[in-house]
Short mmCIF file of C-alpha atoms in Angstrom, two decimals:
data_model
loop_
_atom_site.label_atom_id
_atom_site.label_comp_id
_atom_site.label_asym_id
_atom_site.label_seq_id
_atom_site.Cartn_x
_atom_site.Cartn_y
_atom_site.Cartn_z
CA MET A 52 -122.06 220.96 153.58
CA LYS A 53 -119.48 222.77 155.71
CA LYS A 54 -117.64 219.46 156.31
CA ILE A 55 -117.50 218.80 152.56
CA SER A 56 -116.01 222.27 151.94
CA ILE A 57 -113.32 221.70 154.55
CA LEU A 58 -112.38 218.33 153.00
CA LEU A 59 -112.26 219.85 149.51
CA PHE A 60 -109.98 222.67 150.72
CA ALA A 61 -107.63 220.18 152.37
CA PHE A 62 -107.49 218.10 149.17
CA VAL A 63 -106.65 221.15 147.03
CA ALA A 64 -103.98 222.29 149.51
CA ALA A 65 -102.37 218.85 149.40
CA LEU A 66 -102.27 218.94 145.60
CA CYS A 67 -100.63 222.39 145.64
CA PHE A 68 -98.04 221.23 148.17
CA ASN A 69 -97.17 218.19 146.07
CA ALA A 70 -96.89 220.36 142.97
CA CYS A 71 -94.44 222.66 144.76
CA VAL A 72 -92.35 219.67 145.88
CA GLU A 73 -92.28 218.19 142.37
CA ASP A 74 -91.05 221.51 140.95
CA ASP A 75 -87.83 221.19 143.01
CA GLU A 76 -84.68 219.96 141.18
CA PRO A 77 -84.45 216.18 141.68
CA THR A 78 -81.36 214.91 143.47
CA PHE A 79 -79.71 211.67 142.36
CA VAL A 80 -77.41 209.81 144.67
CA ILE A 81 -74.80 207.54 143.08
CA GLN A 82 -74.54 204.35 145.03
CA GLU A 83 -71.07 202.86 144.59
CA GLU A 84 -72.31 199.39 145.39
CA GLN A 85 -74.81 199.75 142.54
CA SER A 86 -72.18 200.89 140.00
CA GLU A 87 -69.50 198.94 138.16
CA GLY A 88 -66.63 200.08 135.98
CA PRO A 89 -66.00 199.34 132.30
CA LEU A 90 -64.81 195.85 131.41
CA ILE A 91 -62.04 195.52 128.80
CA VAL A 92 -62.85 192.59 126.53
CA THR A 93 -59.73 192.80 124.34
CA ALA A 94 -57.24 190.11 125.30
CA ASN A 95 -53.56 190.63 126.07
CA SER A 96 -51.87 191.05 122.71
CA SER A 97 -48.54 191.16 120.89
CA VAL A 98 -48.33 193.65 118.02
CA THR A 99 -45.63 193.90 115.37
CA LEU A 100 -44.48 197.47 114.74
CA ASN A 101 -43.02 198.06 111.28
CA LYS A 102 -42.09 201.59 110.21
CA ASP A 103 -42.67 200.69 106.56
CA ILE A 104 -46.42 200.34 107.26
CA GLU A 105 -46.71 202.99 109.97
CA ASN A 106 -50.04 204.34 108.65
CA ASP A 107 -51.75 200.93 108.76
CA GLN A 108 -54.10 200.10 111.61
CA ALA A 109 -52.25 198.16 114.30
CA PHE A 110 -54.48 197.61 117.30
CA THR A 111 -58.09 198.13 118.42
CA PHE A 112 -59.03 198.30 122.08
CA VAL A 113 -62.63 197.38 123.10
CA TRP A 114 -64.52 197.52 126.40
CA GLU A 115 -68.05 197.08 127.73
CA ASP A 116 -70.11 199.94 129.15
CA ALA A 117 -69.69 200.96 132.74
CA GLY A 118 -72.85 200.59 134.81
CA TYR A 119 -74.07 203.43 137.02
CA ASN A 120 -77.32 203.54 138.98
CA ILE A 121 -78.40 206.72 137.18
CA ASN A 122 -78.89 207.52 133.53
CA SER A 123 -76.17 209.96 132.46
CA PRO A 124 -73.65 210.27 129.60
CA ILE A 125 -70.42 208.39 130.30
CA THR A 126 -66.94 209.56 129.27
CA TYR A 127 -64.15 206.99 128.91
CA THR A 128 -60.51 208.03 129.40
CA ILE A 129 -57.80 205.68 128.14
CA GLU A 130 -54.64 205.53 130.26
CA ALA A 131 -51.35 203.84 129.43
CA ALA A 132 -48.23 203.00 131.44
CA ARG A 133 -45.13 200.90 131.10
CA ALA A 134 -45.83 197.40 132.42
CA GLY A 135 -44.76 196.88 136.01
CA THR A 136 -45.16 200.53 137.11
CA ASP A 137 -48.66 200.00 138.54
CA PHE A 138 -49.82 203.17 136.69
CA GLU A 139 -47.79 205.32 139.06
CA THR A 140 -47.52 208.04 136.40
CA PRO A 141 -50.04 207.07 133.70
CA GLU A 142 -50.20 208.83 130.35
CA THR A 143 -53.66 209.99 129.25
CA ILE A 144 -54.05 208.83 125.66
CA ALA A 145 -57.59 209.87 124.72
CA SER A 146 -61.11 210.53 125.99
CA THR A 147 -64.16 209.26 124.13
CA THR A 148 -67.82 208.35 124.52
CA ASP A 149 -67.31 205.29 122.30
CA ARG A 150 -66.45 201.85 123.65
CA PHE A 151 -63.43 201.28 121.41
CA TYR A 152 -60.23 203.03 120.31
CA SER A 153 -57.78 202.25 117.50
CA TRP A 154 -54.11 203.02 116.89
CA THR A 155 -52.09 203.01 113.70
CA VAL A 156 -48.61 201.49 113.78
CA LYS A 157 -47.10 204.97 114.10
CA GLU A 158 -49.49 206.00 116.89
CA LEU A 159 -48.88 202.81 118.87
CA ASN A 160 -45.13 203.21 118.45
CA THR A 161 -45.36 206.83 119.64
CA MET A 162 -47.36 205.71 122.69
CA ALA A 163 -44.75 203.06 123.48
CA ILE A 164 -41.96 205.65 123.43
CA LEU A 165 -44.14 208.05 125.46
CA VAL A 166 -44.56 205.60 128.35
CA GLY A 167 -40.83 204.88 128.44
CA LEU A 168 -40.24 201.82 126.28
CA LEU A 169 -36.86 201.75 124.50
CA PRO A 170 -36.45 201.38 120.72
CA ASP A 171 -35.55 197.87 119.49
CA GLU A 172 -36.31 196.27 122.87
CA GLU A 173 -39.42 194.13 123.40
CA ALA A 174 -41.55 195.32 126.33
CA SER A 175 -45.18 195.78 127.31
CA ILE A 176 -47.61 198.66 127.62
CA GLU A 177 -50.47 198.34 130.10
CA LEU A 178 -53.83 199.89 129.24
CA ARG A 179 -56.91 200.65 131.28
CA VAL A 180 -60.10 202.69 130.89
CA VAL A 181 -61.45 205.11 133.50
CA SER A 182 -65.18 205.83 133.22
CA SER A 183 -66.76 209.01 134.56
CA LEU A 184 -70.14 210.74 134.43
CA GLY A 185 -70.61 213.74 132.15
CA THR A 186 -67.55 215.67 131.05
CA ASN A 187 -66.09 216.70 134.41
CA GLY A 188 -64.65 213.40 135.58
CA GLY A 189 -67.31 212.71 138.22
CA SER A 190 -67.59 209.30 139.91
CA ALA A 191 -64.55 207.82 138.17
CA ILE A 192 -64.25 204.02 138.13
CA LYS A 193 -61.23 202.14 136.75
CA SER A 194 -61.47 199.10 134.50
CA ASN A 195 -59.41 195.93 134.52
CA VAL A 196 -55.94 196.11 132.91
CA ILE A 197 -54.57 194.47 129.76
CA SER A 198 -51.07 194.51 128.27
CA VAL A 199 -49.81 194.98 124.71
CA THR A 200 -46.33 193.67 123.93
CA VAL A 201 -44.39 195.58 121.26
CA THR A 202 -40.87 196.30 120.04
CA PRO A 203 -40.79 200.03 119.27
CA TYR A 204 -38.73 201.33 116.39
CA SER A 205 -36.59 204.44 116.68
CA THR A 206 -38.12 207.76 115.67
CA ILE A 207 -34.69 209.34 115.29
CA LEU A 208 -34.19 210.72 111.80
CA PRO A 209 -32.18 208.68 109.31
CA VAL A 210 -28.49 209.54 109.10
CA LYS A 211 -28.81 210.83 105.54
CA ASN A 212 -28.98 214.61 105.22
CA LEU A 213 -28.60 216.96 102.27
CA PHE A 214 -26.49 220.11 101.94
CA LEU A 215 -26.19 222.82 99.30
CA VAL A 216 -22.94 223.45 97.46
CA GLY A 217 -22.28 225.53 94.35
CA ASN A 218 -21.30 228.90 92.93
CA THR A 219 -24.69 230.63 93.01
CA VAL A 220 -23.52 232.67 95.98
CA ASP A 221 -23.99 236.11 97.37
CA THR A 222 -22.36 236.40 100.79
CA ASN A 223 -25.21 238.59 102.04
CA LYS A 224 -28.12 236.39 101.05
CA SER A 225 -27.32 232.96 99.66
CA GLY A 226 -26.30 229.73 101.34
CA ALA A 227 -25.28 227.38 98.55
CA ALA A 228 -21.56 227.49 99.30
CA ASP A 229 -18.91 229.31 101.29
CA ASN A 230 -17.55 231.62 98.57
CA ASP A 231 -17.86 232.32 94.85
CA ASP A 232 -16.56 228.89 93.93
CA TRP A 233 -17.41 225.22 94.48
CA GLU A 234 -14.47 224.50 96.72
CA ASN A 235 -12.83 225.54 99.94
CA GLY A 236 -9.30 224.42 99.22
CA THR A 237 -9.59 220.91 97.83
CA ASN A 238 -12.92 220.03 99.48
CA PRO A 239 -16.42 221.43 99.35
CA SER A 240 -17.26 223.88 102.10
CA SER A 241 -17.29 222.49 105.64
CA ILE A 242 -20.13 224.89 106.44
CA ASN A 243 -22.54 223.84 103.70
CA THR A 244 -26.13 224.70 104.53
CA TYR A 245 -28.52 221.90 105.46
CA ILE A 246 -31.70 221.79 103.47
CA PHE A 247 -34.66 221.06 105.69
CA ARG A 248 -36.27 217.65 106.05
CA ASP A 249 -40.03 217.37 105.63
CA ALA A 250 -41.93 216.68 108.87
CA ASP A 251 -44.10 213.94 107.34
CA ASP A 252 -41.78 212.26 104.83
CA PRO A 253 -38.05 211.79 105.61
CA ASN A 254 -37.33 211.45 101.90
CA ILE A 255 -38.47 215.00 101.07
CA PHE A 256 -36.30 218.09 101.63
CA HIS A 257 -37.01 221.82 101.31
CA PHE A 258 -34.95 225.00 101.07
CA ARG A 259 -36.11 228.59 100.65
CA GLY A 260 -33.38 231.11 99.97
CA TYR A 261 -31.65 233.59 97.70
CA PHE A 262 -29.51 232.37 94.78
CA GLU A 263 -27.09 234.83 93.17
CA VAL A 264 -26.23 234.45 89.48
CA ASP A 265 -23.00 235.94 88.10
CA PRO A 266 -21.56 235.40 84.62
CA GLY A 267 -20.55 231.74 84.38
CA GLU A 268 -21.66 231.08 87.96
CA ASN A 269 -25.23 229.78 88.10
CA GLU A 270 -25.03 226.20 89.41
CA PHE A 271 -25.43 224.12 92.55
CA LYS A 272 -25.68 220.49 93.67
CA LEU A 273 -26.65 218.63 96.86
CA LEU A 274 -24.25 216.63 99.02
CA GLU A 275 -24.98 214.01 101.69
CA THR A 276 -21.94 214.75 103.87
CA GLN A 277 -20.34 218.06 104.82
CA GLY A 278 -16.85 218.36 103.40
CA SER A 279 -17.18 215.34 101.09
CA TRP A 280 -18.03 215.28 97.40
CA GLN A 281 -19.72 211.88 97.46
CA PRO A 282 -22.50 210.93 97.31
CA GLN A 283 -23.93 213.92 95.46
CA TRP A 284 -27.32 214.72 93.95
CA GLY A 285 -28.12 216.70 90.83
CA LEU A 286 -29.75 216.40 87.41
CA ASP A 287 -29.32 213.94 84.57
CA GLY A 288 -31.26 214.77 81.44
CA GLY A 289 -33.39 217.09 83.54
CA GLY A 290 -34.28 214.32 86.01
CA PHE A 291 -33.27 214.32 89.66
CA THR A 292 -30.75 211.61 90.54
CA SER A 293 -27.63 210.81 92.57
CA SER A 294 -24.09 209.62 91.90
CA ASP A 295 -24.97 206.29 93.58
CA ILE A 296 -27.84 205.72 91.17
CA LEU A 297 -26.09 207.08 88.09
CA GLY A 298 -22.73 205.42 88.64
CA GLY A 299 -21.11 208.80 87.99
CA ASP A 300 -21.53 212.43 88.92
CA PRO A 301 -24.88 214.00 87.96
CA GLY A 302 -25.12 217.42 86.36
CA ALA A 303 -25.77 220.57 88.37
CA PHE A 304 -28.97 222.50 88.94
CA THR A 305 -28.88 225.76 87.03
CA VAL A 306 -30.37 229.00 88.31
CA PRO A 307 -31.96 231.15 85.56
CA ALA A 308 -31.62 234.50 87.36
CA SER A 309 -30.73 235.94 90.74
CA GLY A 310 -33.58 235.86 93.22
CA TYR A 311 -35.43 233.94 95.90
CA TYR A 312 -36.35 230.33 95.13
CA ASP A 313 -38.13 227.40 96.77
CA LEU A 314 -36.29 224.11 96.25
CA THR A 315 -38.02 220.78 96.98
CA VAL A 316 -36.49 217.36 96.26
CA ASN A 317 -37.73 213.82 96.88
CA ILE A 318 -34.90 211.28 97.06
CA ASP A 319 -37.35 208.36 97.01
CA ASP A 320 -39.37 209.01 93.85
CA LEU A 321 -36.61 211.19 92.30
CA THR A 322 -38.70 214.32 91.75
CA HIS A 323 -37.82 217.96 92.29
CA SER A 324 -39.08 221.51 91.90
CA PHE A 325 -37.17 224.79 91.82
CA THR A 326 -39.52 227.76 91.66
CA PRO A 327 -39.03 231.51 92.18
CA PHE A 328 -41.03 233.39 94.79
CA THR A 329 -41.45 237.04 95.68
CA ILE A 330 -40.66 238.25 99.17
CA THR A 331 -42.53 241.38 100.27
CA THR A 332 -40.72 242.17 103.51
CA GLU A 333 -37.36 240.59 104.17
CA PRO A 334 -36.88 239.70 107.87
CA THR A 335 -33.90 241.35 109.55
CA TYR A 336 -33.55 239.70 112.96
CA THR A 337 -30.56 240.59 115.10
CA THR A 338 -30.87 237.45 117.26
CA ILE A 339 -32.71 234.14 117.12
CA GLY A 340 -32.37 231.62 119.91
CA ILE A 341 -34.00 228.62 121.54
CA ILE A 342 -35.96 228.62 124.77
CA GLY A 343 -37.86 225.96 126.71
CA ALA A 344 -37.69 223.20 129.30
CA SER A 345 -35.72 220.97 126.93
CA ARG A 346 -32.64 223.14 127.61
CA THR A 347 -32.51 222.33 131.33
CA GLY A 348 -34.82 219.36 131.86
CA ASP A 349 -37.30 221.43 133.88
CA ASP A 350 -39.41 224.60 133.66
CA SER A 351 -36.45 226.81 134.55
CA GLY A 352 -35.53 226.52 130.88
CA TRP A 353 -38.38 228.90 130.08
CA ASN A 354 -36.98 231.61 132.34
CA ALA A 355 -33.24 231.40 131.66
CA PRO A 356 -31.82 233.68 128.93
CA ASP A 357 -32.25 232.37 125.40
CA THR A 358 -29.56 230.12 123.95
CA ASP A 359 -28.65 232.29 120.97
CA MET A 360 -28.05 230.65 117.62
CA THR A 361 -25.23 231.56 115.24
CA GLN A 362 -26.23 233.47 112.13
CA SER A 363 -24.70 231.93 109.01
CA PRO A 364 -21.96 234.19 107.61
CA PHE A 365 -23.15 233.25 104.10
CA ASN A 366 -26.89 233.54 104.59
CA PRO A 367 -28.47 235.93 107.12
CA HIS A 368 -31.71 233.90 107.15
CA ILE A 369 -30.05 230.65 108.28
CA TRP A 370 -29.29 230.15 112.00
CA TYR A 371 -27.66 227.18 113.69
CA LEU A 372 -26.37 225.61 116.91
CA GLU A 373 -23.89 222.74 116.78
CA GLY A 374 -23.64 219.97 119.39
CA GLN A 375 -26.46 221.29 121.59
CA THR A 376 -27.44 218.89 124.41
CA LEU A 377 -31.17 218.83 125.10
CA PHE A 378 -33.45 217.03 127.57
CA ASP A 379 -36.93 215.57 127.20
CA GLY A 380 -39.25 218.56 127.03
CA PRO A 381 -40.60 221.39 124.86
CA LEU A 382 -38.70 223.90 122.77
CA LYS A 383 -39.44 227.12 120.88
CA PHE A 384 -37.42 229.40 118.63
CA ARG A 385 -37.55 233.09 119.57
CA HIS A 386 -36.18 236.31 118.09
CA SER A 387 -35.00 239.40 119.99
CA ASP A 388 -34.92 237.46 123.32
CA ASP A 389 -38.53 238.42 124.02
CA TRP A 390 -42.17 237.49 123.51
CA PRO A 391 -44.30 237.33 121.44
CA GLY A 392 -41.77 236.83 118.64
CA ASN A 393 -41.59 233.04 118.64
CA TRP A 394 -42.03 229.95 116.51
CA GLY A 395 -43.48 226.71 117.88
CA GLY A 396 -44.41 223.43 116.25
CA THR A 397 -46.07 220.06 116.65
CA THR A 398 -43.50 217.73 115.06
CA GLU A 399 -40.24 216.49 116.55
CA PHE A 400 -36.90 216.75 114.69
CA ALA A 401 -38.22 218.68 111.68
CA GLY A 402 -41.15 220.89 110.76
CA VAL A 403 -42.45 224.32 109.87
CA GLY A 404 -42.59 226.83 112.73
CA ILE A 405 -46.01 228.11 113.80
CA THR A 406 -46.29 231.77 114.80
CA ASP A 407 -50.05 232.39 115.10
CA GLY A 408 -51.26 233.25 118.62
CA ASP A 409 -49.44 231.27 121.30
CA PRO A 410 -48.12 228.33 119.23
CA PRO A 411 -47.54 224.91 120.80
CA ALA A 412 -43.97 224.11 121.81
CA ILE A 413 -41.91 221.66 119.75
CA PRO A 414 -41.52 218.24 121.44
CA VAL A 415 -37.91 217.13 121.99
CA THR A 416 -36.39 213.78 122.93
CA ALA A 417 -33.24 213.99 125.04
CA GLY A 418 -30.04 213.92 123.01
CA THR A 419 -27.33 216.02 121.39
CA TYR A 420 -28.30 217.83 118.21
CA ASP A 421 -27.20 220.17 115.48
CA ILE A 422 -30.09 222.63 115.24
CA TRP A 423 -30.90 224.65 112.11
CA PHE A 424 -33.55 227.30 111.50
CA ASN A 425 -34.60 229.30 108.42
CA ASP A 426 -36.31 232.60 109.29
CA LEU A 427 -37.72 232.98 105.74
CA ASP A 428 -40.22 230.12 106.14
CA GLY A 429 -39.82 229.03 109.77
CA ARG A 430 -38.51 225.58 108.91
CA TYR A 431 -36.46 223.89 111.64
CA LEU A 432 -34.25 220.81 111.77
CA LEU A 433 -32.77 218.94 114.74
CA VAL A 434 -30.12 216.47 113.57
CA PRO A 435 -28.98 213.91 116.17
CA VAL A 436 -25.23 213.93 116.75
CA GLU A 437 -23.67 210.52 117.24
#
């Protein structure tokens, strides 16, 4: 009986020991020889990029699952590089748990420019997928590489711009012309105010500002070239049109009463709106400038003194810089040469400034620009200078 008790005690002790061991956190060891990376199954491709259909789907990239010797969620990171660079400085395009990724024409064109391809020149982008376990990039394995041949189109804004000219002027607030008349000598003002291009549609323009009405002086038009009367845009029978379309000069916009107005015109579908708005607190900035790495080509551009803009002598809410050379890199607008008073943005060349929190910096492509900013609504415009 005593022997049976001893055996029973030993059996129970063994069970307890095993239970304690099984309660420990299991450890998995990833064996590289038992793992394989994702396999891209999409073939090398040639894709036509056409700006007229930039929102259409252009290219879908597909790969097979990576194989690891443990069961864990897999994250796939898509990397792109200009062909022939051996991914020396790859661009991270996206991370996903799917096994496919699609680009629109616009997105693929943007990626081509991002990796260094030149507009209007055929070249190739190389793509690969890097698999990793979980969300922290563990046990990364690279896929095979494929190439996509494209001819990027330029993302530089069209040459056409629009400017205000007219006699609805107050030299302290308005910006429709340079004095109380249509002309400066024999030509329209050489300092006409740009109206601001829409970030999403290059055919749409916006202007927010003050229009002063005096007896017999309540009109304005839009010009395409500073200092030149033609082409010009205005109204014909109440409809928005241009001298090129009409075959003659259109009529002027009329302003019903002095005040602040929002002007929006669409030169493609020939629509417009001109609506009053109420301003509660009028901004009174003493300086507005630009700051960012795009000024110098490196991060020192964030620490150097702001490049101050010129305040329009005809409109205190319009600020500009002419012939400013910029480098690839980010840019912000800032008032009072200090933080946190700044405007950022997500769209290149034109957009509406973001002020909430710490806004993202505006992306800039190297070039020389005329830069315009409206402190009433935060709209900005970078016009390439030939």
